[in-house]
Each structure stands twice: as C-alpha cells, then as structure tokens.
PDB file of C-alpha atoms in Angstrom:
ATOM      1  CA  ARG A1026     -19.583   3.482   9.045  1.00 66.00           C
ATOM      2  CA  LYS A1027     -16.107   2.393  10.103  1.00 75.00           C
ATOM      3  CA  GLU A1028     -13.849   5.153  11.322  1.00 83.00           C
ATOM      4  CA  VAL A1029     -10.959   4.033   9.138  1.00 91.00           C
ATOM      5  CA  GLU A1030     -11.317   1.974   5.964  1.00 93.00           C
ATOM      6  CA  GLN A1031      -8.786   0.297   3.713  1.00 95.00           C
ATOM      7  CA  ASP A1032      -8.827  -1.871   0.613  1.00 94.00           C
ATOM      8  CA  PRO A1033      -7.866  -5.299   1.983  1.00 94.00           C
ATOM      9  CA  GLY A1034      -6.050  -6.319  -1.236  1.00 93.00           C
ATOM     10  CA  PRO A1035      -3.984  -8.311  -1.801  1.00 96.00           C
ATOM     11  CA  PHE A1036      -1.991  -6.094  -4.086  1.00 97.00           C
ATOM     12  CA  ASN A1037       0.217  -8.412  -6.121  1.00 97.00           C
ATOM     13  CA  VAL A1038       3.237  -6.368  -7.121  1.00 97.00           C
ATOM     14  CA  PRO A1039       6.147  -7.377  -9.372  1.00 98.00           C
ATOM     15  CA  GLU A1040       9.507  -6.792  -7.771  1.00 98.00           C
ATOM     16  CA  GLY A1041      10.771  -3.329  -8.716  1.00 98.00           C
ATOM     17  CA  ALA A1042       7.334  -1.945  -9.468  1.00 98.00           C
ATOM     18  CA  THR A1043       5.469   0.865  -7.732  1.00 98.00           C
ATOM     19  CA  VAL A1044       2.339   0.290  -5.696  1.00 98.00           C
ATOM     20  CA  ALA A1045       0.031   2.793  -4.035  1.00 97.00           C
ATOM     21  CA  PHE A1046      -3.038   2.444  -1.881  1.00 97.00           C
ATOM     22  CA  ASN A1047      -5.286   4.638   0.194  1.00 96.00           C
ATOM     23  CA  CYS A1048      -6.994   4.771   3.535  1.00 95.00           C
ATOM     24  CA  THR A1049     -10.136   6.807   4.178  1.00 95.00           C
ATOM     25  CA  TYR A1050     -11.150   8.205   7.547  1.00 93.00           C
ATOM     26  CA  SER A1051     -14.560   9.444   8.665  1.00 91.00           C
ATOM     27  CA  ASN A1052     -13.671  11.809  11.511  1.00 87.00           C
ATOM     28  CA  SER A1053     -12.896  15.234  10.088  1.00 85.00           C
ATOM     29  CA  ALA A1054     -11.434  16.201  13.473  1.00 83.00           C
ATOM     30  CA  SER A1055      -8.777  13.492  13.365  1.00 84.00           C
ATOM     31  CA  GLN A1056      -5.438  14.963  14.204  1.00 81.00           C
ATOM     32  CA  SER A1057      -2.674  12.532  13.367  1.00 88.00           C
ATOM     33  CA  PHE A1058      -2.218   9.710  10.922  1.00 92.00           C
ATOM     34  CA  PHE A1059       0.202   6.843  10.675  1.00 94.00           C
ATOM     35  CA  TRP A1060       1.167   3.934   8.491  1.00 96.00           C
ATOM     36  CA  TYR A1061       2.142   0.754  10.326  1.00 97.00           C
ATOM     37  CA  ARG A1062       3.623  -2.393   8.875  1.00 97.00           C
ATOM     38  CA  GLN A1063       2.618  -5.780  10.224  1.00 97.00           C
ATOM     39  CA  ASP A1064       4.340  -9.021   9.335  1.00 96.00           C
ATOM     40  CA  CYS A1065       2.540 -12.332   9.720  1.00 93.00           C
ATOM     41  CA  ARG A1066       1.929 -13.227  13.369  1.00 90.00           C
ATOM     42  CA  LYS A1067       3.898 -10.201  14.585  1.00 95.00           C
ATOM     43  CA  GLU A1068       2.996  -6.943  16.260  1.00 97.00           C
ATOM     44  CA  PRO A1069       2.520  -3.802  14.126  1.00 97.00           C
ATOM     45  CA  LYS A1070       5.479  -1.468  13.843  1.00 95.00           C
ATOM     46  CA  LEU A1071       5.494   2.146  12.759  1.00 94.00           C
ATOM     47  CA  LEU A1072       6.439   2.650   9.129  1.00 96.00           C
ATOM     48  CA  MET A1073       5.901   6.390   9.032  1.00 93.00           C
ATOM     49  CA  SER A1074       3.812   9.210  10.394  1.00 91.00           C
ATOM     50  CA  VAL A1075       1.793  11.203   7.862  1.00 91.00           C
ATOM     51  CA  TYR A1076       2.220  14.948   7.899  1.00 80.00           C
ATOM     52  CA  SER A1077      -0.029  17.559   6.327  1.00 85.00           C
ATOM     53  CA  SER A1078       2.667  18.450   3.827  1.00 85.00           C
ATOM     54  CA  GLY A1079       3.307  14.835   2.945  1.00 86.00           C
ATOM     55  CA  ASN A1080       6.495  13.023   3.756  1.00 91.00           C
ATOM     56  CA  GLU A1081       8.972  10.686   2.191  1.00 94.00           C
ATOM     57  CA  ASP A1082      11.239   8.095   3.727  1.00 94.00           C
ATOM     58  CA  GLY A1083      13.408   6.363   1.188  1.00 96.00           C
ATOM     59  CA  ARG A1084      11.162   4.395  -1.148  1.00 98.00           C
ATOM     60  CA  PHE A1085       8.034   5.223   0.845  1.00 98.00           C
ATOM     61  CA  THR A1086       5.888   8.330   0.373  1.00 97.00           C
ATOM     62  CA  ALA A1087       2.835   9.223   2.432  1.00 96.00           C
ATOM     63  CA  GLN A1088       0.298  11.899   1.583  1.00 95.00           C
ATOM     64  CA  LEU A1089      -2.647  13.381   3.467  1.00 94.00           C
ATOM     65  CA  ASN A1090      -5.696  14.808   1.714  1.00 93.00           C
ATOM     66  CA  ARG A1091      -7.856  16.461   4.349  1.00 92.00           C
ATOM     67  CA  ALA A1092     -10.447  17.735   1.873  1.00 92.00           C
ATOM     68  CA  SER A1093     -11.269  14.204   0.736  1.00 93.00           C
ATOM     69  CA  GLN A1094     -10.347  12.619   4.082  1.00 93.00           C
ATOM     70  CA  TYR A1095      -7.855  10.043   2.942  1.00 94.00           C
ATOM     71  CA  ILE A1096      -4.195   9.231   3.325  1.00 96.00           C
ATOM     72  CA  SER A1097      -2.077   7.339   0.860  1.00 96.00           C
ATOM     73  CA  LEU A1098       1.061   5.252   0.847  1.00 97.00           C
ATOM     74  CA  LEU A1099       3.247   4.777  -2.208  1.00 98.00           C
ATOM     75  CA  ILE A1100       6.054   2.241  -2.353  1.00 98.00           C
ATOM     76  CA  ARG A1101       8.600   2.613  -5.137  1.00 98.00           C
ATOM     77  CA  ASP A1102      11.010  -0.026  -6.402  1.00 98.00           C
ATOM     78  CA  SER A1103       9.223  -2.731  -4.405  1.00 98.00           C
ATOM     79  CA  LYS A1104      11.362  -5.339  -2.679  1.00 98.00           C
ATOM     80  CA  LEU A1105      10.383  -8.866  -1.742  1.00 98.00           C
ATOM     81  CA  SER A1106      10.807  -7.776   1.868  1.00 97.00           C
ATOM     82  CA  ASP A1107       8.032  -5.196   1.449  1.00 98.00           C
ATOM     83  CA  SER A1108       5.490  -8.034   1.489  1.00 98.00           C
ATOM     84  CA  ALA A1109       3.390  -7.365   4.567  1.00 97.00           C
ATOM     85  CA  THR A1110       0.107  -5.917   5.736  1.00 97.00           C
ATOM     86  CA  TYR A1111       0.002  -2.137   5.956  1.00 98.00           C
ATOM     87  CA  LEU A1112      -2.273  -0.672   8.610  1.00 97.00           C
ATOM     88  CA  CYS A1113      -3.535   2.878   8.553  1.00 95.00           C
ATOM     89  CA  GLY A1114      -3.857   4.538  11.964  1.00 93.00           C
ATOM     90  CA  ASP A1115      -5.948   7.581  12.877  1.00 91.00           C
ATOM     91  CA  LYS A1116      -5.509   9.413  16.173  1.00 88.00           C
ATOM     92  CA  ALA A1117      -8.543  11.537  16.985  1.00 83.00           C
ATOM     93  CA  ALA A1118      -9.213  14.000  19.766  1.00 76.00           C
ATOM     94  CA  GLY A1119      -8.539  12.505  23.170  1.00 77.00           C
ATOM     95  CA  ASN A1120      -5.792  10.364  21.703  1.00 85.00           C
ATOM     96  CA  LYS A1121      -8.173   7.645  20.607  1.00 88.00           C
ATOM     97  CA  LEU A1122      -6.118   5.631  18.129  1.00 91.00           C
ATOM     98  CA  THR A1123      -8.037   3.481  15.666  1.00 93.00           C
ATOM     99  CA  PHE A1124      -6.903   1.422  12.713  1.00 94.00           C
ATOM    100  CA  GLY A1125      -8.221   0.252   9.411  1.00 94.00           C
ATOM    101  CA  GLY A1126      -8.515  -3.367   8.375  1.00 94.00           C
ATOM    102  CA  GLY A1127      -5.130  -3.362   6.683  1.00 96.00           C
ATOM    103  CA  THR A1128      -3.964  -3.669   3.092  1.00 97.00           C
ATOM    104  CA  ARG A1129      -2.035  -6.778   2.172  1.00 97.00           C
ATOM    105  CA  VAL A1130       0.854  -6.375  -0.255  1.00 98.00           C
ATOM    106  CA  LEU A1131       2.589  -9.329  -1.923  1.00 98.00           C
ATOM    107  CA  VAL A1132       5.751  -8.567  -3.856  1.00 98.00           C
ATOM    108  CA  LYS A1133       6.678 -11.325  -6.293  1.00 97.00           C
ATOM    109  CA  PRO A1134       9.895 -11.991  -8.225  1.00 96.00           C
TER     110      PRO A1134
ATOM    111  CA  ASN B 837      14.252  -1.228  28.518  1.00 65.00           C
ATOM    112  CA  ALA B 838      11.656  -3.902  27.896  1.00 79.00           C
ATOM    113  CA  GLY B 839       9.177  -1.524  26.235  1.00 92.00           C
ATOM    114  CA  VAL B 840       5.696  -3.057  26.268  1.00 96.00           C
ATOM    115  CA  THR B 841       5.357  -6.490  27.839  1.00 97.00           C
ATOM    116  CA  GLN B 842       2.283  -8.677  27.519  1.00 98.00           C
ATOM    117  CA  THR B 843       1.611 -11.862  29.421  1.00 97.00           C
ATOM    118  CA  PRO B 844       0.727 -14.590  28.762  1.00 97.00           C
ATOM    119  CA  LYS B 845       1.788 -15.094  25.145  1.00 97.00           C
ATOM    120  CA  PHE B 846      -0.671 -17.938  24.619  1.00 97.00           C
ATOM    121  CA  ARG B 847      -3.725 -19.138  26.489  1.00 97.00           C
ATOM    122  CA  ILE B 848      -6.560 -21.574  25.985  1.00 97.00           C
ATOM    123  CA  LEU B 849      -9.732 -20.872  27.952  1.00 97.00           C
ATOM    124  CA  LYS B 850     -12.894 -22.844  28.327  1.00 97.00           C
ATOM    125  CA  ILE B 851     -16.221 -21.175  27.658  1.00 97.00           C
ATOM    126  CA  GLY B 852     -17.353 -19.293  30.741  1.00 96.00           C
ATOM    127  CA  GLN B 853     -13.923 -18.987  32.319  1.00 97.00           C
ATOM    128  CA  SER B 854     -12.388 -15.646  33.157  1.00 96.00           C
ATOM    129  CA  MET B 855      -8.872 -14.351  32.820  1.00 97.00           C
ATOM    130  CA  THR B 856      -6.774 -11.213  32.908  1.00 98.00           C
ATOM    131  CA  LEU B 857      -4.366 -10.258  30.152  1.00 98.00           C
ATOM    132  CA  GLN B 858      -1.480  -8.307  31.558  1.00 98.00           C
ATOM    133  CA  CYS B 859       0.218  -5.335  29.926  1.00 98.00           C
ATOM    134  CA  THR B 860       3.029  -3.375  31.478  1.00 97.00           C
ATOM    135  CA  GLN B 861       5.247  -0.674  30.039  1.00 96.00           C
ATOM    136  CA  ASP B 862       8.461   0.964  31.173  1.00 94.00           C
ATOM    137  CA  MET B 863       8.336   3.855  28.707  1.00 90.00           C
ATOM    138  CA  ASN B 864       6.510   6.226  31.085  1.00 90.00           C
ATOM    139  CA  HIS B 865       3.798   6.748  28.476  1.00 91.00           C
ATOM    140  CA  ASN B 866       0.471   8.212  29.511  1.00 91.00           C
ATOM    141  CA  TYR B 867      -1.608   6.595  26.779  1.00 94.00           C
ATOM    142  CA  MET B 868      -2.328   2.897  26.612  1.00 96.00           C
ATOM    143  CA  TYR B 869      -4.570   0.856  24.331  1.00 97.00           C
ATOM    144  CA  TRP B 870      -6.000  -2.628  23.996  1.00 98.00           C
ATOM    145  CA  TYR B 871      -6.812  -4.053  20.565  1.00 98.00           C
ATOM    146  CA  ARG B 872      -8.020  -7.362  19.284  1.00 98.00           C
ATOM    147  CA  GLN B 873      -7.113  -8.729  15.887  1.00 97.00           C
ATOM    148  CA  ASP B 874      -9.121 -11.527  14.320  1.00 95.00           C
ATOM    149  CA  PRO B 875      -7.525 -13.629  11.550  1.00 89.00           C
ATOM    150  CA  GLY B 876      -6.978 -11.623   8.372  1.00 86.00           C
ATOM    151  CA  MET B 877      -8.468  -8.497   9.911  1.00 91.00           C
ATOM    152  CA  GLY B 878      -7.235  -5.183  11.237  1.00 92.00           C
ATOM    153  CA  LEU B 879      -7.004  -3.939  14.798  1.00 95.00           C
ATOM    154  CA  LYS B 880     -10.193  -3.199  16.693  1.00 96.00           C
ATOM    155  CA  LEU B 881      -9.909  -0.899  19.687  1.00 96.00           C
ATOM    156  CA  ILE B 882     -11.354  -2.409  22.859  1.00 97.00           C
ATOM    157  CA  TYR B 883     -10.463   0.129  25.549  1.00 98.00           C
ATOM    158  CA  TYR B 884      -7.942   2.893  25.994  1.00 96.00           C
ATOM    159  CA  SER B 885      -6.579   5.035  28.793  1.00 96.00           C
ATOM    160  CA  VAL B 886      -5.145   8.543  28.808  1.00 92.00           C
ATOM    161  CA  GLY B 887      -3.629   8.195  32.236  1.00 92.00           C
ATOM    162  CA  ALA B 888      -3.847   6.484  35.590  1.00 94.00           C
ATOM    163  CA  GLY B 889      -7.427   6.332  36.793  1.00 95.00           C
ATOM    164  CA  ILE B 890      -8.938   7.179  33.403  1.00 95.00           C
ATOM    165  CA  THR B 891     -10.279   4.672  30.906  1.00 97.00           C
ATOM    166  CA  ASP B 892     -12.637   4.886  27.949  1.00 96.00           C
ATOM    167  CA  LYS B 893     -14.416   2.498  25.624  1.00 96.00           C
ATOM    168  CA  GLY B 894     -13.256   1.813  22.135  1.00 95.00           C
ATOM    169  CA  GLU B 895     -15.064   0.166  19.227  1.00 93.00           C
ATOM    170  CA  VAL B 896     -15.669  -3.283  20.765  1.00 96.00           C
ATOM    171  CA  PRO B 897     -15.763  -3.059  24.594  1.00 97.00           C
ATOM    172  CA  ASN B 898     -18.502  -5.610  25.298  1.00 96.00           C
ATOM    173  CA  GLY B 899     -17.285  -8.596  27.282  1.00 96.00           C
ATOM    174  CA  TYR B 900     -14.169  -6.832  28.549  1.00 98.00           C
ATOM    175  CA  ASN B 901     -13.139  -4.629  31.440  1.00 97.00           C
ATOM    176  CA  VAL B 902     -10.029  -2.636  32.164  1.00 98.00           C
ATOM    177  CA  SER B 903      -8.446  -0.703  34.978  1.00 96.00           C
ATOM    178  CA  ARG B 904      -5.523   1.697  35.130  1.00 97.00           C
ATOM    179  CA  SER B 905      -4.303   2.148  38.678  1.00 96.00           C
ATOM    180  CA  THR B 906      -0.719   2.979  37.679  1.00 96.00           C
ATOM    181  CA  THR B 907       0.996   4.515  34.685  1.00 95.00           C
ATOM    182  CA  GLU B 908       2.808   1.242  33.982  1.00 96.00           C
ATOM    183  CA  ASP B 909      -0.009  -1.307  34.019  1.00 97.00           C
ATOM    184  CA  PHE B 910      -3.182  -1.675  31.979  1.00 98.00           C
ATOM    185  CA  PRO B 911      -4.744  -5.125  32.503  1.00 98.00           C
ATOM    186  CA  LEU B 912      -7.616  -6.372  30.352  1.00 98.00           C
ATOM    187  CA  ARG B 913     -10.177  -8.595  32.042  1.00 98.00           C
ATOM    188  CA  LEU B 914     -12.329 -11.121  30.199  1.00 96.00           C
ATOM    189  CA  GLU B 915     -15.372 -12.267  32.111  1.00 90.00           C
ATOM    190  CA  LEU B 916     -17.322 -15.322  30.966  1.00 93.00           C
ATOM    191  CA  ALA B 917     -15.161 -16.104  27.945  1.00 96.00           C
ATOM    192  CA  ALA B 918     -16.985 -16.879  24.693  1.00 96.00           C
ATOM    193  CA  PRO B 919     -15.691 -18.433  21.429  1.00 96.00           C
ATOM    194  CA  SER B 920     -16.179 -15.023  19.769  1.00 96.00           C
ATOM    195  CA  GLN B 921     -13.352 -13.726  21.952  1.00 97.00           C
ATOM    196  CA  THR B 922     -10.849 -16.037  20.292  1.00 97.00           C
ATOM    197  CA  SER B 923      -8.364 -13.570  18.879  1.00 97.00           C
ATOM    198  CA  VAL B 924      -4.917 -12.046  19.196  1.00 98.00           C
ATOM    199  CA  TYR B 925      -4.831  -9.225  21.721  1.00 98.00           C
ATOM    200  CA  PHE B 926      -2.341  -6.388  21.426  1.00 98.00           C
ATOM    201  CA  CYS B 927      -1.520  -3.784  24.004  1.00 98.00           C
ATOM    202  CA  ALA B 928       0.035  -0.502  22.843  1.00 97.00           C
ATOM    203  CA  THR B 929       1.355   2.669  24.429  1.00 95.00           C
ATOM    204  CA  SER B 930       1.950   6.182  23.187  1.00 92.00           C
ATOM    205  CA  GLY B 931       3.771   9.166  24.548  1.00 83.00           C
ATOM    206  CA  GLY B 932       0.605  11.136  24.045  1.00 59.00           C
ATOM    207  CA  LEU B 933       1.642  14.073  21.931  1.00 60.00           C
ATOM    208  CA  GLY B 934      -0.579  14.164  18.861  1.00 58.00           C
ATOM    209  CA  GLY B 935       1.971  12.838  16.478  1.00 61.00           C
ATOM    210  CA  ALA B 936       3.587  10.413  18.869  1.00 77.00           C
ATOM    211  CA  GLU B 937       3.748   6.885  17.551  1.00 86.00           C
ATOM    212  CA  ALA B 938       2.323   3.885  19.370  1.00 91.00           C
ATOM    213  CA  PHE B 939       4.487   0.970  20.443  1.00 94.00           C
ATOM    214  CA  PHE B 940       2.984  -2.495  20.590  1.00 97.00           C
ATOM    215  CA  GLY B 941       3.533  -5.508  22.757  1.00 97.00           C
ATOM    216  CA  GLN B 942       4.066  -8.894  21.126  1.00 97.00           C
ATOM    217  CA  GLY B 943       0.484  -9.937  21.610  1.00 97.00           C
ATOM    218  CA  THR B 944      -1.462 -12.611  23.463  1.00 98.00           C
ATOM    219  CA  ARG B 945      -3.018 -15.404  21.418  1.00 97.00           C
ATOM    220  CA  LEU B 946      -6.236 -16.450  23.111  1.00 97.00           C
ATOM    221  CA  THR B 947      -8.375 -19.404  22.131  1.00 97.00           C
ATOM    222  CA  VAL B 948     -11.749 -20.019  23.776  1.00 97.00           C
ATOM    223  CA  VAL B 949     -13.060 -23.568  23.405  1.00 96.00           C
TER     224      VAL B 949
END
C-alpha cells in the first residue's frame, strides 16, 4: 500500500466555485502534513502546512483527520490561476518526507 | 541566497552510462531529499539524508546511490543508466523541525536513450 494516496483527478471546476479533495496516509505515526502546489514543468512549492486544529489561508482551508488518517484541502472562490497539481506531503518519524501522486485541478471560465 | 541549486538542468544519457546529479544548498538545512517524478505522476522518494554522513533509502532506491559528506551537498549517482530512469529529478531540503517546509530545486530532466 502506498504511504500517501490521492485522487489524481482532474477536478474540473467552474471559476468561482468551491472544490475539495482529500489525501489519505497509511502511517499512523506521521507527524506533519503539507499541501504543495506544482505548476506544469515547475518545482513544487509549499501552499500550506496542515495543523491538527486545521488552518485557513485566504481562500484555502486545510483539515487533518487523524482518526481516519486523511487530510483535506478546500479551495473557495476558485480562480483560473488555481489550476495546478496539488501534492500532499507526509513527514514521518526520522523526517522522511513522502508525497502522494497529486490531484490535478482545472479551473475553467 | 541561491536556495537549492541543481545541475545540470537537462541531460541525455545513453543506456549503460553513468552520471551524477548535483544538489547544493546554502540554507544550512540538515535534511535533504532526492525525488523522481515521472510524467503525470507524483514525487517518489529515492534517498534522503538527515545530516552529513547519514543517508537512508526511500521508496525507489534501486539503481541510485547517494553520499552526504557536507551539509551543503547531496549528489545522486546513477550507475548503468536504464530507460526506466528517464524522469525529472528534484532535490529538496528542510530545516528539520517537524513542521518545517521543504524547499525544492528546479529539477533535472534526464532522458536515457
């Protein structure tokens, strides 16, 4: 079983709509979680860290559900510029940082 | 500060050749990582290091070797290149604290023919 799994999508989202997707992780001892954004042919860049209490950054909200071992990302009022691949990262003990396969989001006018 | 620098940016190898992908960082981070990304896929961890002199295998270490003699450098060695190693390789670093984010280099696009 993969350590981190994501729905590959694509999620086709009308501009202005809300989209949400999850990432499941298999290691119950995982300590830290992240959402990264990756544009085509570019390196991943941190979108936000995911805290136990959940966190919000503008139109983006991340949640962690330890009982069910998943994290989520919600994007409100989607912009065309939100089109990208979103990678879920899981940092386990020993600082081993693994990623899921990514979820592709396409925001359309 | 340059951050994380990877060289070369592009490379074409013939089957059976060897090469070293370079990664250097000026962020004084203890933790460094090598990933490969195949087209349309996520990042697969090849090797990682928690400090100079310490390395550990990731998810897909076969066909690769690493060394970490200094904090700054974490080269990835490909021996006997195979077409299956055609990929984009990313190096990343992290400050190490649990919640510390990772910073990525711009990647090396490798094609094995």
